[in-house]
Structure formats: structure tokens, C-alpha cells
Coordinates of C-alpha atoms in Angstrom, one line a residue:
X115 CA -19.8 -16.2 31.5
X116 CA -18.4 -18.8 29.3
X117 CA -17.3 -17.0 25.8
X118 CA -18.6 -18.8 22.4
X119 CA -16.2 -21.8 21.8
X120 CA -15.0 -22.5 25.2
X121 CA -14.8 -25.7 27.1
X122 CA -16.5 -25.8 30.0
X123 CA -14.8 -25.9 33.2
X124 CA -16.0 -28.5 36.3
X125 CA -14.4 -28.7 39.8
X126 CA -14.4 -32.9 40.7
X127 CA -14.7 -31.9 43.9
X128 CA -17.8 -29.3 44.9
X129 CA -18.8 -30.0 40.5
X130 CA -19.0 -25.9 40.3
X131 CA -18.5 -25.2 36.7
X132 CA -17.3 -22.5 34.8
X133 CA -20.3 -22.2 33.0
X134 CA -23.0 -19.9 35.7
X135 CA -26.5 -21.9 34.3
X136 CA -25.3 -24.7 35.3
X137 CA -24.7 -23.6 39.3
X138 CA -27.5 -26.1 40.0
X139 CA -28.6 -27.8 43.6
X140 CA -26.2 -30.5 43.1
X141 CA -23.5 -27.6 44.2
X142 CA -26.0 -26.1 47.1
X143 CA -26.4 -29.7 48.6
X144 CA -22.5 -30.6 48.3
X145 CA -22.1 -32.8 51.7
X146 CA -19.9 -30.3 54.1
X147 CA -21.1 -27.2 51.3
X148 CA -17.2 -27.3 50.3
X149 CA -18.5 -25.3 47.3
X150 CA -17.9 -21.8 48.8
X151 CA -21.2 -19.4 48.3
X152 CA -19.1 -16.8 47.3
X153 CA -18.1 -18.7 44.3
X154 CA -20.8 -20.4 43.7
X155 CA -23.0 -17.3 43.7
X156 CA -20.3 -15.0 41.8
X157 CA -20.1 -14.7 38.2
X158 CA -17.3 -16.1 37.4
X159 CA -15.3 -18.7 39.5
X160 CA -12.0 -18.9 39.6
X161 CA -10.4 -22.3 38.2
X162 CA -6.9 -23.2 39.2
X163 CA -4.1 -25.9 37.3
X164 CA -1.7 -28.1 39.4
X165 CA 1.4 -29.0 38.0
X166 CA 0.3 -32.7 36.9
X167 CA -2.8 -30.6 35.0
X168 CA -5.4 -30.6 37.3
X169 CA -8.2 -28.5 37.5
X170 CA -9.9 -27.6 40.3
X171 CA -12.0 -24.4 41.6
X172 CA -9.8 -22.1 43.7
X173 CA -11.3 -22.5 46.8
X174 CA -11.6 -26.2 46.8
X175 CA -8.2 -26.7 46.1
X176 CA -6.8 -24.4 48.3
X177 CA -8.8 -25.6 51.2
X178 CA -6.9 -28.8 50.7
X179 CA -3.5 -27.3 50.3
X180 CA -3.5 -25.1 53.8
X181 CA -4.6 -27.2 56.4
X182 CA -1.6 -29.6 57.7
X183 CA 1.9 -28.2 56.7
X184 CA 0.8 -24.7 55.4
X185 CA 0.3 -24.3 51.9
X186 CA 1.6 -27.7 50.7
X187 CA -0.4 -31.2 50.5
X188 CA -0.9 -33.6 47.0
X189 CA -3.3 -34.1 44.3
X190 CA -7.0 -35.3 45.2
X191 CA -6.8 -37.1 41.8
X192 CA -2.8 -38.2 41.3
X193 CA -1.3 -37.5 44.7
X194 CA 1.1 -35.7 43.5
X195 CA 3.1 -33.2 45.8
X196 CA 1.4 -29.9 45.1
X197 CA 2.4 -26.5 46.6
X198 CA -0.5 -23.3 46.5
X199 CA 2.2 -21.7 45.0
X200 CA 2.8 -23.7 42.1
X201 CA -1.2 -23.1 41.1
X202 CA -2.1 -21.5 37.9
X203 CA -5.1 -20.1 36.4
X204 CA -6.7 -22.6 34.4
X205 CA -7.2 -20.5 31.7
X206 CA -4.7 -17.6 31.2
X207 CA -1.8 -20.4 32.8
X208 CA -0.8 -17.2 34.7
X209 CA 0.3 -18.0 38.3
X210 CA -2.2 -17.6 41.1
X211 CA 0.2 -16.2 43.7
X212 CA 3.1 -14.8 41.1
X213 CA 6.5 -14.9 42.8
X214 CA 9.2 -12.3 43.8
X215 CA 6.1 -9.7 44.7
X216 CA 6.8 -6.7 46.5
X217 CA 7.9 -6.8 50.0
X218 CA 6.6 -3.8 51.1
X219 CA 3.3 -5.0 50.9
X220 CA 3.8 -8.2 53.4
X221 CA 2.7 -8.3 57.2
X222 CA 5.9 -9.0 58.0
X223 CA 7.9 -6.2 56.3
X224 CA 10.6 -4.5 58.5
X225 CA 11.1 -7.4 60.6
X226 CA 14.1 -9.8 61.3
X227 CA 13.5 -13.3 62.6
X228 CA 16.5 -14.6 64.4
X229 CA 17.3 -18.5 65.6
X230 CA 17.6 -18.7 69.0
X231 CA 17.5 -21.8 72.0
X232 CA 14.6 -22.8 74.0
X233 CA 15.9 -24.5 76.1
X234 CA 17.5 -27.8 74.6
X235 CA 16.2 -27.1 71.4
X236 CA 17.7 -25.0 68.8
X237 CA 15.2 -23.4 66.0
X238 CA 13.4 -20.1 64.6
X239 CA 10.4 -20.8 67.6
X240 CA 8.3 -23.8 66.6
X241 CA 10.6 -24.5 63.7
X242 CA 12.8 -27.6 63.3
X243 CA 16.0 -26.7 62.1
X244 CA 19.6 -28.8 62.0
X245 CA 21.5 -26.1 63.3
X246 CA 24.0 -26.5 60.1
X247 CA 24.8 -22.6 59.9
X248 CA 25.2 -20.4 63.1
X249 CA 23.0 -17.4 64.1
X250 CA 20.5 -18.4 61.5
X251 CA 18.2 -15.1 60.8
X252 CA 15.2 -14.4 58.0
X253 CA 15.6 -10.3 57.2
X254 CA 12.2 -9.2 55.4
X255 CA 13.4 -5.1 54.7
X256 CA 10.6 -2.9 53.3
X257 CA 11.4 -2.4 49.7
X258 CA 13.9 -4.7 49.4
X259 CA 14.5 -8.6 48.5
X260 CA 14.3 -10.7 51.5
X261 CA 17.1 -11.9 52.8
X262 CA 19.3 -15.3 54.5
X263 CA 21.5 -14.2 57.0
X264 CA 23.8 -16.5 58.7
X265 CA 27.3 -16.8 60.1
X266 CA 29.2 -19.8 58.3
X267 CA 31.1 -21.5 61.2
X268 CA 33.7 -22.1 59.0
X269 CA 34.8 -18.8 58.0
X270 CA 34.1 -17.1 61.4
X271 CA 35.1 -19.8 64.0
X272 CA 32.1 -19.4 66.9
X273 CA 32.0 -15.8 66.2
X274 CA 28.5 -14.4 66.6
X275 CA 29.0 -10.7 66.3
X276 CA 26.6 -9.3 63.9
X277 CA 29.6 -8.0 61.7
X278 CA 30.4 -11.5 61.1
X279 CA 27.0 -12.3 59.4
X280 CA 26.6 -13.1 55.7
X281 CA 23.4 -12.8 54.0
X282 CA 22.5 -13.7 50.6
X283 CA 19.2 -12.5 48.7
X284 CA 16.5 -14.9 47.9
X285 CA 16.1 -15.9 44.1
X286 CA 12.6 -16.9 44.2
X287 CA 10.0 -16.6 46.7
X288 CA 6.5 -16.2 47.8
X289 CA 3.9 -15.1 50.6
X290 CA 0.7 -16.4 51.0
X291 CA -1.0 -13.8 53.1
X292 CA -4.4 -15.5 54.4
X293 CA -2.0 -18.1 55.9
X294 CA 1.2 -15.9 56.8
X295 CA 2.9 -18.3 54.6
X296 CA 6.3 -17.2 53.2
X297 CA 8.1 -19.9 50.7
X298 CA 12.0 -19.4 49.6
X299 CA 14.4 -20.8 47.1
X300 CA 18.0 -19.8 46.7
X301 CA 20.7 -21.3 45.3
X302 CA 24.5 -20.3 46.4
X303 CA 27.1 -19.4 43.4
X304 CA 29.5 -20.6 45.8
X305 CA 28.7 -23.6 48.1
X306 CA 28.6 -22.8 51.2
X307 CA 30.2 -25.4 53.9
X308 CA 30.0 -27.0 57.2
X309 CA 33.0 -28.4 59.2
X310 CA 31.9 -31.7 60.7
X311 CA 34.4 -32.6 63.2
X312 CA 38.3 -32.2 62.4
X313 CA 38.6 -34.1 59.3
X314 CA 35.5 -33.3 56.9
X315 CA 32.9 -30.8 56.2
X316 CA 29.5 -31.1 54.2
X317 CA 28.6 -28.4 51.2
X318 CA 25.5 -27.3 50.9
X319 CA 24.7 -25.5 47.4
X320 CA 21.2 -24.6 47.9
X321 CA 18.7 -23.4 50.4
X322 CA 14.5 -24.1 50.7
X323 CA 12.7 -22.9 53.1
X324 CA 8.6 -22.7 54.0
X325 CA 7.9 -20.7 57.3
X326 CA 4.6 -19.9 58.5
X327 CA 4.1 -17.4 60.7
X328 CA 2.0 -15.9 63.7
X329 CA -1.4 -14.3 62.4
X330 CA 0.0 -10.9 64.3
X331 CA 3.6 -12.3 62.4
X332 CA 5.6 -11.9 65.8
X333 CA 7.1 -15.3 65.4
X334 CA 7.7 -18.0 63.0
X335 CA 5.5 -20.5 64.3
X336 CA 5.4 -23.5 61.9
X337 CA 7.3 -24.9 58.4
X338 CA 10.8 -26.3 57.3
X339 CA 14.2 -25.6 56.3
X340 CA 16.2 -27.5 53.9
X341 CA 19.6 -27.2 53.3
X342 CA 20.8 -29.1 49.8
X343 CA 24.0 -30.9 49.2
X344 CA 26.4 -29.6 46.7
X345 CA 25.8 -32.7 43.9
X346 CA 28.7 -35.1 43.2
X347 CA 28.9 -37.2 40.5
X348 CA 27.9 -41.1 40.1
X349 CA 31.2 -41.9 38.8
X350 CA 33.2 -40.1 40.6
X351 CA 31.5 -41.1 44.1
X352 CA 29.3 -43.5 43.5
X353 CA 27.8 -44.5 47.3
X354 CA 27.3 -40.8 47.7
X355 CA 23.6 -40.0 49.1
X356 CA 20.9 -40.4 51.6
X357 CA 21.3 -43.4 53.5
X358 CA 19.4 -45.4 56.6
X359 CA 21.9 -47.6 58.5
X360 CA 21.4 -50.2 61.1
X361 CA 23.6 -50.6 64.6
X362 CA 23.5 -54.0 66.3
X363 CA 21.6 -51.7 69.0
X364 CA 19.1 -49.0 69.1
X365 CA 16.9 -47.3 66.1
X366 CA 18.1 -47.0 61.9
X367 CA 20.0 -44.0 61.5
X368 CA 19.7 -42.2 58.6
X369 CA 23.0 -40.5 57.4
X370 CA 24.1 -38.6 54.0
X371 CA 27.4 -39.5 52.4
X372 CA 29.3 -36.7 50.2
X373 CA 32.1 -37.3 48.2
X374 CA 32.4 -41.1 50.1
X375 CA 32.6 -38.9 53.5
X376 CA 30.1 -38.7 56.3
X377 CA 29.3 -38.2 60.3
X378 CA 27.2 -40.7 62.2
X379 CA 27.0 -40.3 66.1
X380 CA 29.3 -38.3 65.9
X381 CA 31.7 -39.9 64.0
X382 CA 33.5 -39.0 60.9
X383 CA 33.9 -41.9 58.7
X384 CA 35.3 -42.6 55.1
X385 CA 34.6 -45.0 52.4
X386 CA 37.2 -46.5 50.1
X387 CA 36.4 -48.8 47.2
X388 CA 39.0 -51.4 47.0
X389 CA 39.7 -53.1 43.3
X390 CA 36.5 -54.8 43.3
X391 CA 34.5 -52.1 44.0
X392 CA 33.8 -53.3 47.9
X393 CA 33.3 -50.5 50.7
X394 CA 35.9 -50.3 53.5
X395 CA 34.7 -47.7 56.1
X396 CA 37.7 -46.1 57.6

């Protein structure tokens, strides 16, 4: 019930409204009924703000956000990139799904999920990865914080013993359980890096990942991991970045250059600035 004083509350999408006299046929006769009845008929529905300060009904909102690439879409009013975790009640501003919950609790406590080959591919299952780190592996412990673990190829060579992995808690995270979503964010005191070739390597000072797993949570079946570059500065190395490049033959490549350093095809290459400022690639 809306308290004295109040503003009342309307979802732009099913028009629910915080108030419960005004759940009126316009919500029953919603094309697709994307009001849900449980919500509709309850007593007080549950309203939920996007970062850009939107406010929709929970169940609208989170029907949008868990269809394609689990838990993550945009805005139905800005577009704006909007994650389910980044909801918060409209009202208290608490957050829907609070992060760092306990592990415990998950379907997927006790469990270890390794990266492994199928045949040409490399990946965790399903999941895309770029192979920067050997022997990639997601530890979820009961009672404890869940856990990177990887061998850095350029502290331990091609080793793959387990007594050569490293692992590094997670700082932030969060799992969805009605879509077996788990989201990650970490960020290394010391970057961690990758040799590329015999001349150059690429440091990486933070980790983001989003996997989404089996309904029975036997496999990672779906989601991304993203590895991010330690940051250089503008004056320092100014062409540093994310680049597309075109060949004479064959499809744009798209590269990343780090401290005027970077590997295309295979290639390690190097950029020098010459008095006026013009690129020589050496």
C-alpha cells in the first residue's frame, strides 16, 4: 500500500503501479500479459532502478535482462548497458541481488570448473575464451570466496601441475540463481603478464567475467571472460589501445597496442615516434 505522501510508482512497460487501486484492466489486457499475475495480484510489487534511473517493475525488467547473454541487455527507455545485477529497489536504493553473498548457499558450491580443449577449440565448455593464462579454472569452495585459479605462463614455463597454479580471490561478485548466472570482478595488486613471442608480453591488471551455467550446474555453458590491460598513460604512449587494421588481403584485424608494443598474426611489432610525432612500425 502506498504510505501518505508517497509518489506513486508506474512500470512503462506492463503500467503496474505501486499504488494496488489502481491494478486496473489496462494491466490484465497488457498484449503478451508481460504484467506477471503474481505481481499484479500481490500487494505490493516490487519496483526496481537502473543505473541511468529507471524505474521499472521487477519482473518486467528482468524479463528483458535474461533472455540473450544472461543477465545483461540495455535500457527499454535510454539503451543504456544494464546488468540485473546493478538493479536497485526503487525505493530503499538497496541492491536487488546484493553482492559478495554467501557461497555456501549457491548450486554450484564445492565445485571446480576447469578450461579444457574440444577439440580445436580451447574454452570452459561453450565459453569463448583467448587462452591468455594456462589451465584456466573457476574454484566455488563452500564457505569460502570464490576463486581464479590459473598458471601464468610466464612464471611457470608450460608447466601444468596443479602445484604450479595461482589463484586469487574475487573482489566483487554475484549469482543469479533462477538463471545459474555467476558475475566476477577482480582486480590484481600486481599485473599479471603474458609473454607474446620472444620479445614482448601484454599485462593485464584486471579480470571480468559472466558465466552462466548448466540448470543441474555440471558445466559452464554460456557468458564471457575479459581480461583488462594494465593502463598506460597518453603521454607517455600515446597510440596505445584498441585498434582495427587493414592488410592489402583478407578481413580488418583488430589488435591492442600497449606501451607502443603489440602481436598481429603472429607478429611482434613496435612503434617508434620519430621527431614529428610519425609512426615507424618496427
Amino acid at each position: 500500500m502506498v504510505e501518505e505522501g508517497e509518489e506513486t510508482i508506474s512500470c512503462p512497460v506492463c503500467w503496474v503501479s505501486s499504488d494496488p487501486s489502481e491494478h486496473n484492466e489496462a494491466t490484465a489486457t497488457t498484449p503478451g500479459d508481460l504484467s506477471s499475475s503474481a505481481e499484479s495480484s500481490s500487494q505490493q510489487v516490487i519496483f526496481a532502478k537502473t543505473p541511468c534511473n529507471h524505474v521499472y517493475c521487477r519482473t518486467c525488467i528482468e524479463r528483458i535482462l535474461l533472455p540473450d547473454v544472461a543477465t545483461m541487455g540495455t535500457c527499454p527507455m535510454c539503451r543504456t548497458a544494464v546488468s540485473i545485477f546493478d538493479l536497485r529497489h526503487a525505493t530503499t536504493e538497496k541492491a536487488l541481488y546484493p553482492s559478495n553473498s554467501d557461497v555456501s548457499s549457491w548450486p554450484i558450491a564445492n565445485n571446480v570448473y576447469k578450461q579444457f580443449s574440444i577439440g580445436r577449440r580451447r574454452g570452459l565448455q561453450s565459453l569463448e575464451t583467448d587462452d591468455i593464462f594456462h589451465n584456466t579454472s573457476f574454484c566455488f569452495n563452500q564457505g569460502h570466496v570464490p576463486k581464479l585459479q590459473y598458471i601464468n605462463k610466464e612464471d611457470a614455463g608450460e608447466a601444468s601441475d596443479v602445484d604450479d597454479l595461482q589463484s586469487v580471490d574475487f573482489q566483487r561478485y554475484h549469482f543469479h540463481p533462477q538463471s545459474m548466472t555467476f558475475h566476477g570482478k577482480l582486480d590484481f595488486a600486481t599485473p599479471l603478464s603474458r609473454p607474446c613471442g620472444d620479445s614482448m608480453c601484454y599485462s593485464y591488471s584486471s579480470f571480468n567475467c559472466l558465466l552462466q551455467f548448466s540448470s543441474d550446474g555440471q558445466y559452464i555453458r554460456d557468458g564471457y571472460i575479459h581480461w583488462g590491460y594494465e593502463p598506460t598513460t597518453p603521454d607517455e604512449y600515446p597510440l596505445d589501445g584498441k585498434w582495427r587494421v587493414n592488410w592489402d588481403s583478407g578481413e580488418p584485424i583488430e589488435i591492442y597496442v600497449q606501451k607502443h608494443c603489440f602481436n598481429c598474426v603472429g607478429i611482434n611489432y613496435e612503434i617508434t615516434l620519430d621527431d614529428k610525432h610519425r609512426p615507424r612500425f618496427e
